[in-house]
Amino acid sequence: MSVPDHELTHHVGNFSVLLSPTPRSARLARLLARRHLRGWGLPSDPAELIVAELATNAATHGRVTGRDFRLALHVVADTLRIEVTDTRADRLPHLAPPPAPDAESGRGLLLVEALADRWGVARGPYPRKTVWAELTVRTGEPEACEIDRIVDGRMTNRAAGVPFEDVLRETRERRE
């Protein structure tokens, strides 16, 4: 049976929500992303982790009292675009050198860099900025995230002392 010319043969989905810039809303952003991705029949990992990192950054570094941040998910064919928009265009994210092994923060954009196919920042309109990441997604993929497998297999034993940079490198190699 052939598909009529006017029917879409690929997946399309859009979701957008305003959230208050709090840690609780960053968690809610992750949970909403998981719900919508699963509803669209797409794997939630690693997208869920990317949403968590970008939403946490918006709630932490992009916070302006009384101004919300926006999470948007767009799927067209096999590309998922994640966008998090906040109102601190004066504070653009950048990749910093990896933090010390015992540091409790500073790895978010390194994870986004490792897990996303592409990512970047778009300014405007003032005073907003949007941090975005794109992933190639496929239906029917296993739910387990590649980085989770590495962490579960090697990082749960703290005595193993696996540097974070090795986890990122190994994640990139497995994705290629």
PDB file of N, CA and C in Angstrom, residues 106-161:
ATOM      1  N   GLY A 106      29.899  22.306  37.374  1.00  0.00           N
ATOM      2  CA  GLY A 106      30.754  22.756  36.289  1.00  0.00           C
ATOM      3  C   GLY A 106      30.869  21.800  35.124  1.00  0.00           C
ATOM      4  N   ARG A 107      30.031  20.758  35.096  1.00  0.00           N
ATOM      5  CA  ARG A 107      30.126  19.756  34.036  1.00  0.00           C
ATOM      6  C   ARG A 107      28.947  19.769  33.065  1.00  0.00           C
ATOM      7  N   GLY A 108      27.957  20.606  33.310  1.00  0.00           N
ATOM      8  CA  GLY A 108      26.716  20.586  32.530  1.00  0.00           C
ATOM      9  C   GLY A 108      26.921  20.745  31.035  1.00  0.00           C
ATOM     10  N   LEU A 109      27.619  21.809  30.620  1.00  0.00           N
ATOM     11  CA  LEU A 109      27.811  22.015  29.184  1.00  0.00           C
ATOM     12  C   LEU A 109      28.771  20.987  28.585  1.00  0.00           C
ATOM     13  N   LEU A 110      29.669  20.444  29.395  1.00  0.00           N
ATOM     14  CA  LEU A 110      30.523  19.360  28.901  1.00  0.00           C
ATOM     15  C   LEU A 110      29.672  18.138  28.562  1.00  0.00           C
ATOM     16  N   LEU A 111      28.665  17.866  29.383  1.00  0.00           N
ATOM     17  CA  LEU A 111      27.744  16.759  29.088  1.00  0.00           C
ATOM     18  C   LEU A 111      26.922  17.057  27.842  1.00  0.00           C
ATOM     19  N   VAL A 112      26.432  18.289  27.714  1.00  0.00           N
ATOM     20  CA  VAL A 112      25.670  18.665  26.520  1.00  0.00           C
ATOM     21  C   VAL A 112      26.548  18.500  25.282  1.00  0.00           C
ATOM     22  N   GLU A 113      27.774  18.961  25.349  1.00  0.00           N
ATOM     23  CA  GLU A 113      28.724  18.833  24.231  1.00  0.00           C
ATOM     24  C   GLU A 113      28.941  17.366  23.866  1.00  0.00           C
ATOM     25  N   ALA A 114      29.040  16.508  24.871  1.00  0.00           N
ATOM     26  CA  ALA A 114      29.299  15.087  24.626  1.00  0.00           C
ATOM     27  C   ALA A 114      28.081  14.362  24.074  1.00  0.00           C
ATOM     28  N   LEU A 115      26.887  14.749  24.495  1.00  0.00           N
ATOM     29  CA  LEU A 115      25.688  13.987  24.153  1.00  0.00           C
ATOM     30  C   LEU A 115      24.932  14.519  22.940  1.00  0.00           C
ATOM     31  N   ALA A 116      25.003  15.815  22.688  1.00  0.00           N
ATOM     32  CA  ALA A 116      24.255  16.406  21.574  1.00  0.00           C
ATOM     33  C   ALA A 116      25.038  16.283  20.273  1.00  0.00           C
ATOM     34  N   ASP A 117      24.316  16.202  19.166  1.00  0.00           N
ATOM     35  CA  ASP A 117      24.977  16.229  17.860  1.00  0.00           C
ATOM     36  C   ASP A 117      25.473  17.636  17.544  1.00  0.00           C
ATOM     37  N   ARG A 118      24.693  18.637  17.958  1.00  0.00           N
ATOM     38  CA  ARG A 118      25.030  20.040  17.773  1.00  0.00           C
ATOM     39  C   ARG A 118      24.420  20.814  18.928  1.00  0.00           C
ATOM     40  N   TRP A 119      25.037  21.939  19.296  1.00  0.00           N
ATOM     41  CA  TRP A 119      24.435  22.827  20.283  1.00  0.00           C
ATOM     42  C   TRP A 119      24.981  24.226  20.075  1.00  0.00           C
ATOM     43  N   GLY A 120      24.266  25.204  20.601  1.00  0.00           N
ATOM     44  CA  GLY A 120      24.712  26.577  20.464  1.00  0.00           C
ATOM     45  C   GLY A 120      23.820  27.526  21.234  1.00  0.00           C
ATOM     46  N   VAL A 121      24.039  28.810  20.991  1.00  0.00           N
ATOM     47  CA  VAL A 121      23.295  29.868  21.665  1.00  0.00           C
ATOM     48  C   VAL A 121      22.819  30.856  20.620  1.00  0.00           C
ATOM     49  N   ALA A 122      21.562  31.274  20.743  1.00  0.00           N
ATOM     50  CA  ALA A 122      21.000  32.312  19.875  1.00  0.00           C
ATOM     51  C   ALA A 122      20.540  33.462  20.761  1.00  0.00           C
ATOM     52  N   ARG A 123      20.931  34.677  20.423  1.00  0.00           N
ATOM     53  CA  ARG A 123      20.505  35.863  21.184  1.00  0.00           C
ATOM     54  C   ARG A 123      19.195  36.402  20.655  1.00  0.00           C
ATOM     55  N   GLY A 124      18.441  37.010  21.573  1.00  0.00           N
ATOM     56  CA  GLY A 124      17.322  37.837  21.194  1.00  0.00           C
ATOM     57  C   GLY A 124      15.983  37.161  21.153  1.00  0.00           C
ATOM     58  N   PRO A 125      14.945  37.956  21.023  1.00  0.00           N
ATOM     59  CA  PRO A 125      15.040  39.413  21.157  1.00  0.00           C
ATOM     60  C   PRO A 125      15.402  39.797  22.592  1.00  0.00           C
ATOM     61  N   TYR A 126      16.070  40.952  22.724  1.00  0.00           N
ATOM     62  CA  TYR A 126      16.563  41.401  24.019  1.00  0.00           C
ATOM     63  C   TYR A 126      15.444  41.395  25.041  1.00  0.00           C
ATOM     64  N   PRO A 127      15.633  40.920  26.236  1.00  0.00           N
ATOM     65  CA  PRO A 127      16.880  40.511  26.888  1.00  0.00           C
ATOM     66  C   PRO A 127      17.084  39.000  26.890  1.00  0.00           C
ATOM     67  N   ARG A 128      16.513  38.294  25.921  1.00  0.00           N
ATOM     68  CA  ARG A 128      16.535  36.830  25.949  1.00  0.00           C
ATOM     69  C   ARG A 128      17.728  36.230  25.200  1.00  0.00           C
ATOM     70  N   LYS A 129      17.999  34.982  25.579  1.00  0.00           N
ATOM     71  CA  LYS A 129      18.916  34.123  24.837  1.00  0.00           C
ATOM     72  C   LYS A 129      18.328  32.725  24.868  1.00  0.00           C
ATOM     73  N   THR A 130      18.611  31.950  23.841  1.00  0.00           N
ATOM     74  CA  THR A 130      18.154  30.571  23.769  1.00  0.00           C
ATOM     75  C   THR A 130      19.365  29.668  23.614  1.00  0.00           C
ATOM     76  N   VAL A 131      19.500  28.729  24.524  1.00  0.00           N
ATOM     77  CA  VAL A 131      20.524  27.697  24.405  1.00  0.00           C
ATOM     78  C   VAL A 131      19.809  26.488  23.813  1.00  0.00           C
ATOM     79  N   TRP A 132      20.346  25.966  22.716  1.00  0.00           N
ATOM     80  CA  TRP A 132      19.683  24.879  22.006  1.00  0.00           C
ATOM     81  C   TRP A 132      20.652  23.712  21.811  1.00  0.00           C
ATOM     82  N   ALA A 133      20.063  22.548  21.650  1.00  0.00           N
ATOM     83  CA  ALA A 133      20.830  21.338  21.349  1.00  0.00           C
ATOM     84  C   ALA A 133      19.991  20.490  20.409  1.00  0.00           C
ATOM     85  N   GLU A 134      20.650  19.821  19.476  1.00  0.00           N
ATOM     86  CA  GLU A 134      19.951  18.944  18.538  1.00  0.00           C
ATOM     87  C   GLU A 134      20.504  17.533  18.626  1.00  0.00           C
ATOM     88  N   LEU A 135      19.591  16.590  18.504  1.00  0.00           N
ATOM     89  CA  LEU A 135      19.917  15.173  18.536  1.00  0.00           C
ATOM     90  C   LEU A 135      19.251  14.471  17.364  1.00  0.00           C
ATOM     91  N   THR A 136      19.901  13.461  16.844  1.00  0.00           N
ATOM     92  CA  THR A 136      19.259  12.567  15.899  1.00  0.00           C
ATOM     93  C   THR A 136      18.586  11.486  16.724  1.00  0.00           C
ATOM     94  N   VAL A 137      17.278  11.323  16.545  1.00  0.00           N
ATOM     95  CA  VAL A 137      16.526  10.344  17.333  1.00  0.00           C
ATOM     96  C   VAL A 137      15.922   9.304  16.407  1.00  0.00           C
ATOM     97  N   ARG A 138      15.753   8.123  16.952  1.00  0.00           N
ATOM     98  CA  ARG A 138      15.132   7.026  16.204  1.00  0.00           C
ATOM     99  C   ARG A 138      14.121   6.348  17.109  1.00  0.00           C
ATOM    100  N   THR A 139      13.013   5.966  16.529  1.00  0.00           N
ATOM    101  CA  THR A 139      12.039   5.225  17.322  1.00  0.00           C
ATOM    102  C   THR A 139      12.550   3.814  17.532  1.00  0.00           C
ATOM    103  N   GLY A 140      12.139   3.224  18.625  1.00  0.00           N
ATOM    104  CA  GLY A 140      12.495   1.841  18.899  1.00  0.00           C
ATOM    105  C   GLY A 140      13.873   1.647  19.474  1.00  0.00           C
ATOM    106  N   GLU A 141      14.600   2.746  19.801  1.00  0.00           N
ATOM    107  CA  GLU A 141      15.915   2.590  20.412  1.00  0.00           C
ATOM    108  C   GLU A 141      15.757   2.236  21.885  1.00  0.00           C
ATOM    109  N   PRO A 142      16.735   1.550  22.458  1.00  0.00           N
ATOM    110  CA  PRO A 142      16.659   1.239  23.875  1.00  0.00           C
ATOM    111  C   PRO A 142      16.637   2.519  24.706  1.00  0.00           C
ATOM    112  N   GLU A 143      15.993   2.448  25.861  1.00  0.00           N
ATOM    113  CA  GLU A 143      15.867   3.612  26.726  1.00  0.00           C
ATOM    114  C   GLU A 143      17.160   3.966  27.457  1.00  0.00           C
ATOM    115  N   ALA A 144      18.038   3.022  27.635  1.00  0.00           N
ATOM    116  CA  ALA A 144      19.240   3.302  28.415  1.00  0.00           C
ATOM    117  C   ALA A 144      20.131   4.292  27.690  1.00  0.00           C
ATOM    118  N   CYS A 145      20.562   5.295  28.406  1.00  0.00           N
ATOM    119  CA  CYS A 145      21.448   6.313  27.863  1.00  0.00           C
ATOM    120  C   CYS A 145      22.879   5.776  27.850  1.00  0.00           C
ATOM    121  N   GLU A 146      23.616   6.115  26.818  1.00  0.00           N
ATOM    122  CA  GLU A 146      24.993   5.647  26.693  1.00  0.00           C
ATOM    123  C   GLU A 146      25.832   6.069  27.893  1.00  0.00           C
ATOM    124  N   ILE A 147      25.676   7.304  28.330  1.00  0.00           N
ATOM    125  CA  ILE A 147      26.484   7.755  29.453  1.00  0.00           C
ATOM    126  C   ILE A 147      26.096   7.015  30.736  1.00  0.00           C
ATOM    127  N   ASP A 148      24.826   6.633  30.868  1.00  0.00           N
ATOM    128  CA  ASP A 148      24.409   5.851  32.039  1.00  0.00           C
ATOM    129  C   ASP A 148      25.132   4.511  32.069  1.00  0.00           C
ATOM    130  N   ARG A 149      25.259   3.868  30.912  1.00  0.00           N
ATOM    131  CA  ARG A 149      25.961   2.585  30.873  1.00  0.00           C
ATOM    132  C   ARG A 149      27.416   2.741  31.302  1.00  0.00           C
ATOM    133  N   ILE A 150      28.049   3.818  30.860  1.00  0.00           N
ATOM    134  CA  ILE A 150      29.445   4.046  31.231  1.00  0.00           C
ATOM    135  C   ILE A 150      29.539   4.321  32.722  1.00  0.00           C
ATOM    136  N   VAL A 151      28.669   5.210  33.210  1.00  0.00           N
ATOM    137  CA  VAL A 151      28.699   5.544  34.633  1.00  0.00           C
ATOM    138  C   VAL A 151      28.408   4.314  35.475  1.00  0.00           C
ATOM    139  N   ASP A 152      27.372   3.557  35.116  1.00  0.00           N
ATOM    140  CA  ASP A 152      27.026   2.371  35.886  1.00  0.00           C
ATOM    141  C   ASP A 152      28.164   1.361  35.883  1.00  0.00           C
ATOM    142  N   GLY A 153      28.810   1.219  34.744  1.00  0.00           N
ATOM    143  CA  GLY A 153      29.842   0.204  34.618  1.00  0.00           C
ATOM    144  C   GLY A 153      31.177   0.579  35.219  1.00  0.00           C
ATOM    145  N   ARG A 154      31.488   1.902  35.247  1.00  0.00           N
ATOM    146  CA  ARG A 154      32.830   2.271  35.649  1.00  0.00           C
ATOM    147  C   ARG A 154      32.900   3.281  36.779  1.00  0.00           C
ATOM    148  N   MET A 155      31.881   4.112  36.936  1.00  0.00           N
ATOM    149  CA  MET A 155      31.983   5.206  37.888  1.00  0.00           C
ATOM    150  C   MET A 155      31.334   4.902  39.233  1.00  0.00           C
ATOM    151  N   THR A 156      30.555   3.836  39.331  1.00  0.00           N
ATOM    152  CA  THR A 156      29.895   3.559  40.604  1.00  0.00           C
ATOM    153  C   THR A 156      30.914   3.178  41.674  1.00  0.00           C
ATOM    154  N   ASN A 157      32.019   2.604  41.270  1.00  0.00           N
ATOM    155  CA  ASN A 157      33.093   2.299  42.197  1.00  0.00           C
ATOM    156  C   ASN A 157      34.043   3.491  42.225  1.00  0.00           C
ATOM    157  N   ARG A 158      33.876   4.380  43.223  1.00  0.00           N
ATOM    158  CA  ARG A 158      34.683   5.598  43.302  1.00  0.00           C
ATOM    159  C   ARG A 158      36.176   5.274  43.407  1.00  0.00           C
ATOM    160  N   ALA A 159      36.508   4.098  43.907  1.00  0.00           N
ATOM    161  CA  ALA A 159      37.913   3.730  44.019  1.00  0.00           C
ATOM    162  C   ALA A 159      38.544   3.529  42.649  1.00  0.00           C
ATOM    163  N   ALA A 160      37.717   3.298  41.629  1.00  0.00           N
ATOM    164  CA  ALA A 160      38.264   3.117  40.284  1.00  0.00           C
ATOM    165  C   ALA A 160      38.928   4.390  39.797  1.00  0.00           C
ATOM    166  N   GLY A 161      38.447   5.561  40.280  1.00  0.00           N
ATOM    167  CA  GLY A 161      39.096   6.826  39.959  1.00  0.00           C
ATOM    168  C   GLY A 161      39.088   7.173  38.484  1.00  0.00           C
TER     169      GLY A 161
END
